[in-house]
Short mmCIF file of C-alpha atoms in Angstrom, two decimals:
data_model
loop_
_atom_site.label_atom_id
_atom_site.label_comp_id
_atom_site.label_asym_id
_atom_site.label_seq_id
_atom_site.Cartn_x
_atom_site.Cartn_y
_atom_site.Cartn_z
CA UNK A 1 -25.83 -78.26 14.51
CA UNK A 2 -23.96 -79.86 17.00
CA UNK A 3 -20.84 -82.07 15.60
CA UNK A 4 -22.23 -85.98 14.80
CA UNK A 5 -20.19 -88.05 16.76
CA UNK A 6 -19.08 -91.33 14.79
CA UNK A 7 -19.01 -94.48 16.83
CA UNK A 8 -17.50 -97.43 15.10
CA UNK A 9 -17.72 -101.21 16.05
CA UNK A 10 -14.00 -101.15 17.52
CA UNK A 11 -14.63 -98.82 20.17
CA UNK A 12 -18.14 -101.21 21.05
CA UNK A 13 -15.83 -104.05 21.28
CA UNK A 14 -13.24 -102.33 23.27
CA UNK A 15 -15.37 -100.49 25.93
CA UNK A 16 -18.01 -102.91 26.90
CA UNK A 17 -18.08 -104.08 30.09
CA UNK A 18 -20.97 -106.59 30.49
CA UNK A 19 -21.48 -106.12 34.02
CA UNK A 20 -22.39 -102.66 33.24
CA UNK A 21 -24.84 -103.06 30.25
CA UNK A 22 -26.81 -105.47 31.75
CA UNK A 23 -27.39 -103.32 35.03
CA UNK A 24 -28.22 -100.59 32.23
CA UNK A 25 -30.33 -103.16 30.90
CA UNK A 26 -32.01 -104.06 34.20
CA UNK A 27 -32.86 -100.29 35.09
CA UNK A 28 -34.10 -99.52 31.29
CA UNK A 29 -36.50 -102.46 31.68
CA UNK A 30 -37.84 -101.86 35.45
CA UNK A 31 -38.42 -98.04 34.59
CA UNK A 32 -40.34 -99.05 31.26
CA UNK A 33 -40.19 -94.96 30.77
CA UNK A 34 -39.28 -95.51 26.76
CA UNK A 35 -41.64 -95.71 24.23
CA UNK A 36 -41.41 -98.63 21.70
CA UNK A 37 -43.60 -99.25 18.75
CA UNK A 38 -43.48 -102.80 17.10
CA UNK A 39 -40.32 -103.20 14.97
CA UNK A 40 -40.75 -103.09 11.22
CA UNK A 41 -39.81 -106.59 9.86
CA UNK A 42 -39.66 -106.83 5.90
CA UNK A 43 -38.24 -110.02 4.27
CA UNK A 44 -37.00 -109.29 0.48
CA UNK A 45 -35.46 -111.91 -2.05
CA UNK A 46 -32.12 -112.57 -2.90
CA UNK A 47 -32.61 -114.68 -5.65
CA UNK A 48 -28.52 -114.59 -6.27
CA UNK A 49 -28.10 -117.03 -3.34
CA UNK A 50 -31.42 -118.27 -3.09
CA UNK A 51 -32.45 -117.23 0.29
CA UNK A 52 -34.46 -114.30 1.56
CA UNK A 53 -33.02 -111.32 3.77
CA UNK A 54 -34.75 -109.15 6.11
CA UNK A 55 -34.85 -105.61 6.72
CA UNK A 56 -35.45 -104.36 10.53
CA UNK A 57 -36.49 -100.98 11.32
CA UNK A 58 -36.16 -100.73 15.51
CA UNK A 59 -36.87 -97.16 16.73
CA UNK A 60 -37.53 -96.03 20.21
CA UNK A 61 -37.71 -92.72 22.34
CA UNK A 62 -37.74 -91.80 25.95
CA UNK A 63 -39.77 -88.30 25.44
CA UNK A 64 -38.14 -84.93 25.54
CA UNK A 65 -34.91 -87.02 26.42
CA UNK A 66 -33.53 -89.32 23.68
CA UNK A 67 -34.43 -91.08 20.74
CA UNK A 68 -32.80 -93.91 18.28
CA UNK A 69 -33.81 -96.22 15.42
CA UNK A 70 -31.50 -99.04 14.04
CA UNK A 71 -31.41 -100.20 10.45
CA UNK A 72 -30.38 -103.67 10.21
CA UNK A 73 -30.36 -106.30 7.46
CA UNK A 74 -30.10 -110.07 8.18
CA UNK A 75 -28.89 -111.82 5.11
CA UNK A 76 -28.28 -115.71 6.10
CA UNK A 77 -26.14 -116.51 3.39
CA UNK A 78 -23.48 -113.88 3.92
CA UNK A 79 -20.84 -116.55 5.24
CA UNK A 80 -19.95 -117.08 1.37
CA UNK A 81 -18.82 -113.54 1.52
CA UNK A 82 -16.83 -113.65 4.34
CA UNK A 83 -19.38 -111.56 5.96
CA UNK A 84 -21.15 -111.57 9.42
CA UNK A 85 -25.01 -111.97 8.76
CA UNK A 86 -26.03 -108.90 10.40
CA UNK A 87 -25.43 -105.66 8.97
CA UNK A 88 -26.69 -102.23 10.10
CA UNK A 89 -26.54 -98.68 11.50
CA UNK A 90 -27.99 -97.16 14.82
CA UNK A 91 -28.94 -92.94 14.64
CA UNK A 92 -29.02 -91.57 18.18
CA UNK A 93 -31.22 -88.47 18.55
CA UNK A 94 -31.67 -85.97 20.92
CA UNK A 95 -35.45 -86.31 21.28
CA UNK A 96 -36.48 -82.82 22.44
CA UNK A 97 -34.83 -80.86 19.19
CA UNK A 98 -34.70 -84.27 16.75
CA UNK A 99 -30.83 -83.54 16.19
CA UNK A 100 -28.94 -86.40 15.48
CA UNK A 101 -26.29 -86.80 18.39
CA UNK A 102 -24.53 -89.57 17.01
CA UNK A 103 -24.33 -92.46 14.05
CA UNK A 104 -22.71 -95.90 15.06
CA UNK A 105 -22.28 -99.39 13.88
CA UNK A 106 -25.08 -101.58 14.54
CA UNK A 107 -22.99 -104.97 14.38
CA UNK A 108 -21.14 -104.81 17.67
CA UNK A 109 -24.16 -102.74 19.50
CA UNK A 110 -26.74 -105.44 18.45
CA UNK A 111 -24.31 -108.54 19.42
CA UNK A 112 -23.53 -106.86 22.56
CA UNK A 113 -26.77 -105.79 23.69
CA UNK A 114 -28.12 -109.10 22.71
CA UNK A 115 -25.50 -111.17 24.91
CA UNK A 116 -26.44 -108.38 27.73
CA UNK A 117 -30.29 -108.88 27.66
CA UNK A 118 -29.61 -113.21 27.84
CA UNK A 119 -27.20 -112.45 30.98
CA UNK A 120 -29.78 -110.29 32.29
CA UNK A 121 -32.29 -113.25 32.16
CA UNK A 122 -30.06 -115.87 33.16
CA UNK A 123 -29.30 -113.43 36.57
CA UNK A 124 -32.90 -114.40 37.30
CA UNK A 125 -33.65 -117.80 35.54
CA UNK A 126 -30.16 -120.14 35.97
CA UNK A 127 -29.35 -121.63 39.22
CA UNK A 128 -26.87 -119.51 41.11
CA UNK A 129 -24.18 -122.08 40.94
CA UNK A 130 -24.21 -122.62 37.04
CA UNK A 131 -20.88 -123.76 36.32
CA UNK A 132 -21.08 -125.28 33.11
CA UNK A 133 -22.26 -123.91 29.57
CA UNK A 134 -22.87 -125.16 26.06
CA UNK A 135 -22.74 -122.68 23.30
CA UNK A 136 -24.41 -123.70 20.02
CA UNK A 137 -23.10 -121.58 17.00
CA UNK A 138 -20.47 -120.04 16.32
CA UNK A 139 -21.51 -116.77 14.91
CA UNK A 140 -20.32 -113.13 16.06
CA UNK A 141 -22.91 -113.70 19.07
CA UNK A 142 -21.44 -116.88 20.36
CA UNK A 143 -18.30 -114.96 21.98
CA UNK A 144 -20.43 -112.35 23.54
CA UNK A 145 -22.92 -114.73 25.20
CA UNK A 146 -20.42 -116.91 26.46
CA UNK A 147 -18.73 -113.88 27.84
CA UNK A 148 -21.83 -112.20 29.25
CA UNK A 149 -23.41 -115.46 31.06
CA UNK A 150 -19.86 -115.75 32.40
CA UNK A 151 -20.38 -112.30 33.99
CA UNK A 152 -23.57 -113.30 36.05
CA UNK A 153 -22.56 -117.07 36.68
CA UNK A 154 -19.14 -118.68 38.21
CA UNK A 155 -18.97 -120.41 34.59
CA UNK A 156 -15.79 -122.72 34.65
CA UNK A 157 -16.32 -124.81 31.43
CA UNK A 158 -17.83 -124.14 27.99
CA UNK A 159 -18.36 -126.29 25.32
CA UNK A 160 -18.96 -125.03 21.62
CA UNK A 161 -20.39 -126.42 19.08
CA UNK A 162 -20.92 -125.10 15.33
CA UNK A 163 -21.51 -126.77 11.96
CA UNK A 164 -17.94 -125.85 10.95
CA UNK A 165 -15.72 -127.47 13.64
CA UNK A 166 -12.88 -125.22 12.74
CA UNK A 167 -14.67 -122.11 13.59
CA UNK A 168 -15.30 -123.60 17.27
CA UNK A 169 -11.57 -124.58 17.47
CA UNK A 170 -10.90 -121.08 16.55
CA UNK A 171 -13.34 -119.44 19.31
CA UNK A 172 -11.85 -121.59 21.63
CA UNK A 173 -8.59 -120.38 21.08
CA UNK A 174 -9.66 -116.81 20.99
CA UNK A 175 -10.94 -117.58 24.55
CA UNK A 176 -7.91 -119.32 25.94
CA UNK A 177 -7.29 -116.28 28.18
CA UNK A 178 -10.66 -116.15 29.95
CA UNK A 179 -10.87 -117.26 33.11
CA UNK A 180 -13.01 -120.11 32.19
CA UNK A 181 -11.63 -123.15 29.91
CA UNK A 182 -13.24 -123.73 26.40
CA UNK A 183 -13.91 -126.92 24.54
CA UNK A 184 -15.28 -127.25 20.86
CA UNK A 185 -17.13 -130.45 20.40
CA UNK A 186 -18.17 -132.34 17.72
CA UNK A 187 -21.79 -133.26 18.53
CA UNK A 188 -24.65 -131.51 20.50
CA UNK A 189 -25.58 -134.68 22.06
CA UNK A 190 -22.00 -135.42 23.69
CA UNK A 191 -22.59 -132.12 26.45
CA UNK A 192 -26.13 -130.97 26.30
CA UNK A 193 -27.29 -133.50 28.98
CA UNK A 194 -24.52 -132.49 31.34
CA UNK A 195 -24.29 -128.79 31.16
CA UNK A 196 -26.07 -126.34 33.47
CA UNK A 197 -26.85 -123.78 30.77
CA UNK A 198 -27.23 -124.15 27.11
CA UNK A 199 -27.26 -120.86 24.89
CA UNK A 200 -28.19 -120.88 21.54
CA UNK A 201 -27.51 -118.49 18.50
CA UNK A 202 -28.34 -119.58 15.24
CA UNK A 203 -30.35 -119.34 11.88
CA UNK A 204 -31.37 -123.24 12.27
CA UNK A 205 -35.06 -123.61 10.76
CA UNK A 206 -35.08 -126.83 12.90
CA UNK A 207 -34.91 -127.71 16.42
CA UNK A 208 -31.17 -128.30 17.58
CA UNK A 209 -31.85 -128.36 21.65
CA UNK A 210 -33.93 -131.80 22.08
CA UNK A 211 -36.19 -132.07 25.13
CA UNK A 212 -35.28 -135.66 25.15
CA UNK A 213 -31.72 -134.98 26.21
CA UNK A 214 -32.19 -132.46 28.86
CA UNK A 215 -31.76 -132.53 32.40
CA UNK A 216 -33.55 -130.96 35.88
CA UNK A 217 -32.30 -127.85 36.91
CA UNK A 218 -31.00 -126.34 33.15
CA UNK A 219 -31.26 -122.97 31.89
CA UNK A 220 -32.00 -122.48 27.95
CA UNK A 221 -31.20 -119.20 26.23
CA UNK A 222 -32.59 -119.43 22.74
CA UNK A 223 -31.28 -116.44 20.83
CA UNK A 224 -31.55 -117.46 17.04
CA UNK A 225 -34.47 -118.27 15.20
CA UNK A 226 -35.57 -114.59 14.25
CA UNK A 227 -38.84 -115.24 11.95
CA UNK A 228 -41.74 -117.61 12.69
CA UNK A 229 -40.74 -120.35 10.26
CA UNK A 230 -37.37 -120.99 12.21
CA UNK A 231 -36.98 -122.81 15.53
CA UNK A 232 -33.91 -123.81 17.79
CA UNK A 233 -36.08 -126.21 20.43
CA UNK A 234 -38.42 -128.61 19.60
CA UNK A 235 -41.99 -129.06 21.30
CA UNK A 236 -40.79 -131.63 23.84
CA UNK A 237 -38.43 -129.14 25.22
CA UNK A 238 -41.74 -126.55 25.52
CA UNK A 239 -43.50 -129.11 27.62
CA UNK A 240 -40.36 -129.71 30.15
CA UNK A 241 -39.67 -126.33 30.68
CA UNK A 242 -40.87 -123.13 31.90
CA UNK A 243 -41.16 -120.30 29.19
CA UNK A 244 -39.84 -116.64 29.65
CA UNK A 245 -39.43 -114.34 27.41
CA UNK A 246 -37.69 -111.14 26.39
CA UNK A 247 -41.17 -109.15 25.84
CA UNK A 248 -44.65 -110.31 25.07
CA UNK A 249 -44.81 -107.47 22.01
CA UNK A 250 -42.02 -109.27 19.76
CA UNK A 251 -42.00 -112.79 21.39
CA UNK A 252 -45.19 -113.70 20.83
CA UNK A 253 -45.13 -112.70 16.82
CA UNK A 254 -41.64 -113.25 15.53
CA UNK A 255 -39.91 -116.43 16.39
CA UNK A 256 -40.61 -119.93 15.60
CA UNK A 257 -39.72 -121.08 19.13
CA UNK A 258 -42.93 -119.22 20.44
CA UNK A 259 -45.18 -118.67 17.18
CA UNK A 260 -45.12 -123.00 16.62
CA UNK A 261 -46.04 -124.28 19.90
CA UNK A 262 -48.39 -121.82 20.16
CA UNK A 263 -50.16 -122.55 16.89
CA UNK A 264 -49.99 -126.48 17.40
CA UNK A 265 -51.31 -126.26 20.84
CA UNK A 266 -48.34 -127.07 22.87
CA UNK A 267 -47.83 -123.76 24.29
CA UNK A 268 -50.76 -121.58 25.55
CA UNK A 269 -49.82 -117.97 26.01
CA UNK A 270 -51.24 -117.91 29.82
CA UNK A 271 -48.25 -120.50 30.21
CA UNK A 272 -45.71 -118.19 29.44
CA UNK A 273 -44.42 -117.13 32.76
CA UNK A 274 -43.31 -113.66 32.47
CA UNK A 275 -41.26 -111.06 30.21
CA UNK A 276 -38.04 -109.03 30.88
CA UNK A 277 -40.59 -106.30 32.13
CA UNK A 278 -42.00 -108.00 34.34
CA UNK A 279 -39.15 -109.84 36.04
CA UNK A 280 -36.67 -106.79 36.63
CA UNK A 281 -39.49 -104.99 38.09
CA UNK A 282 -40.04 -107.75 40.62
CA UNK A 283 -44.03 -107.93 39.06
CA UNK A 284 -43.12 -112.02 38.90
CA UNK A 285 -40.45 -114.17 40.08
CA UNK A 286 -38.19 -116.22 37.59
CA UNK A 287 -36.64 -119.82 38.78
CA UNK A 288 -38.80 -121.39 41.41
CA UNK A 289 -36.72 -124.53 42.24
CA UNK A 290 -33.27 -125.83 41.50
CA UNK A 291 -34.85 -128.90 39.47
CA UNK A 292 -36.84 -126.46 37.18
CA UNK A 293 -35.78 -126.44 33.75
CA UNK A 294 -35.92 -122.54 32.47
CA UNK A 295 -36.33 -121.51 29.02
CA UNK A 296 -35.65 -117.92 27.80
CA UNK A 297 -36.59 -116.90 24.24
CA UNK A 298 -35.01 -113.70 22.77
CA UNK A 299 -36.10 -111.68 19.78
CA UNK A 300 -34.63 -108.63 20.73
CA UNK A 301 -36.55 -105.17 21.82
CA UNK A 302 -35.49 -101.60 20.70
CA UNK A 303 -35.25 -100.71 24.55
CA UNK A 304 -32.35 -102.80 24.40
CA UNK A 305 -30.57 -100.81 21.43
CA UNK A 306 -31.39 -97.54 23.14
CA UNK A 307 -29.90 -98.29 26.53
CA UNK A 308 -26.82 -99.69 24.86
CA UNK A 309 -26.84 -96.44 22.40
CA UNK A 310 -26.86 -94.26 25.75
CA UNK A 311 -24.08 -96.65 27.07
CA UNK A 312 -21.83 -96.52 24.39
CA UNK A 313 -22.30 -92.57 23.64
CA UNK A 314 -21.85 -91.38 27.43
CA UNK A 315 -18.65 -93.69 27.55
CA UNK A 316 -17.52 -92.22 23.99
CA UNK A 317 -17.85 -88.32 25.06
CA UNK A 318 -16.07 -89.23 28.51
CA UNK A 319 -13.29 -90.91 26.65
#
């Protein structure tokens, strides 16, 4: 058996160039050579913290070439243990022989590919002159989303809000040497009406992005709310925006940001403009004009994981 590579979070953190990863994702979504079953999604109780955790199994394969499966748990109460909510492993296979090529820690792989997918969508949906951004949420994704968006747009000022202001301050401090300025803020309302891009990555069950505060020309990037009873944007936002999703396969079923408006009649499936497959293959177009409010909902897709795993595997092999 070939030696199985062990690729840890530290390698992934130190060897990510978002412009490269975004391009790899764009090529994967445009080629559509990878077979991706609907991911397994299992909630299980954790009475000790009075909250459910979620087990996700996300397989994908490019026949006779590569395959992989991500095994992830999402535990919303992990902050009380000083741990990220997302934990997991990625197993990377030779699809022809079935041998394991590598085992990767999934935490950094997940946040990097998620941020890169959001930035890929932004490259089609946000205004090219977008200079300001509001980041809602202070979890592991926030820094990555900020950096990824800044890699595709000329971001100058970033405002960050979280339920814990000290976390927002810490992120601003961590990003102090970037080419953009970062400012922690105490309320969402004080900046949401001013910025060009709003990115939201939270575990909120109630909307934080309210349509009443939006202005024409904004782009909304919604990454959290990964279950049907969770949402980050209200119905008023849905009514005002042009809706795009990462994939129809998962986007129509998994997040309350889409599921709830579909159920209550605020949104019709035919109103959803396109997914990343259609945008990247030029089957559908993105932003139509400078005044349009665009809305991108991401729930994650195994194609993104397999693409990212291949990207890091090749970097590790060539290191």
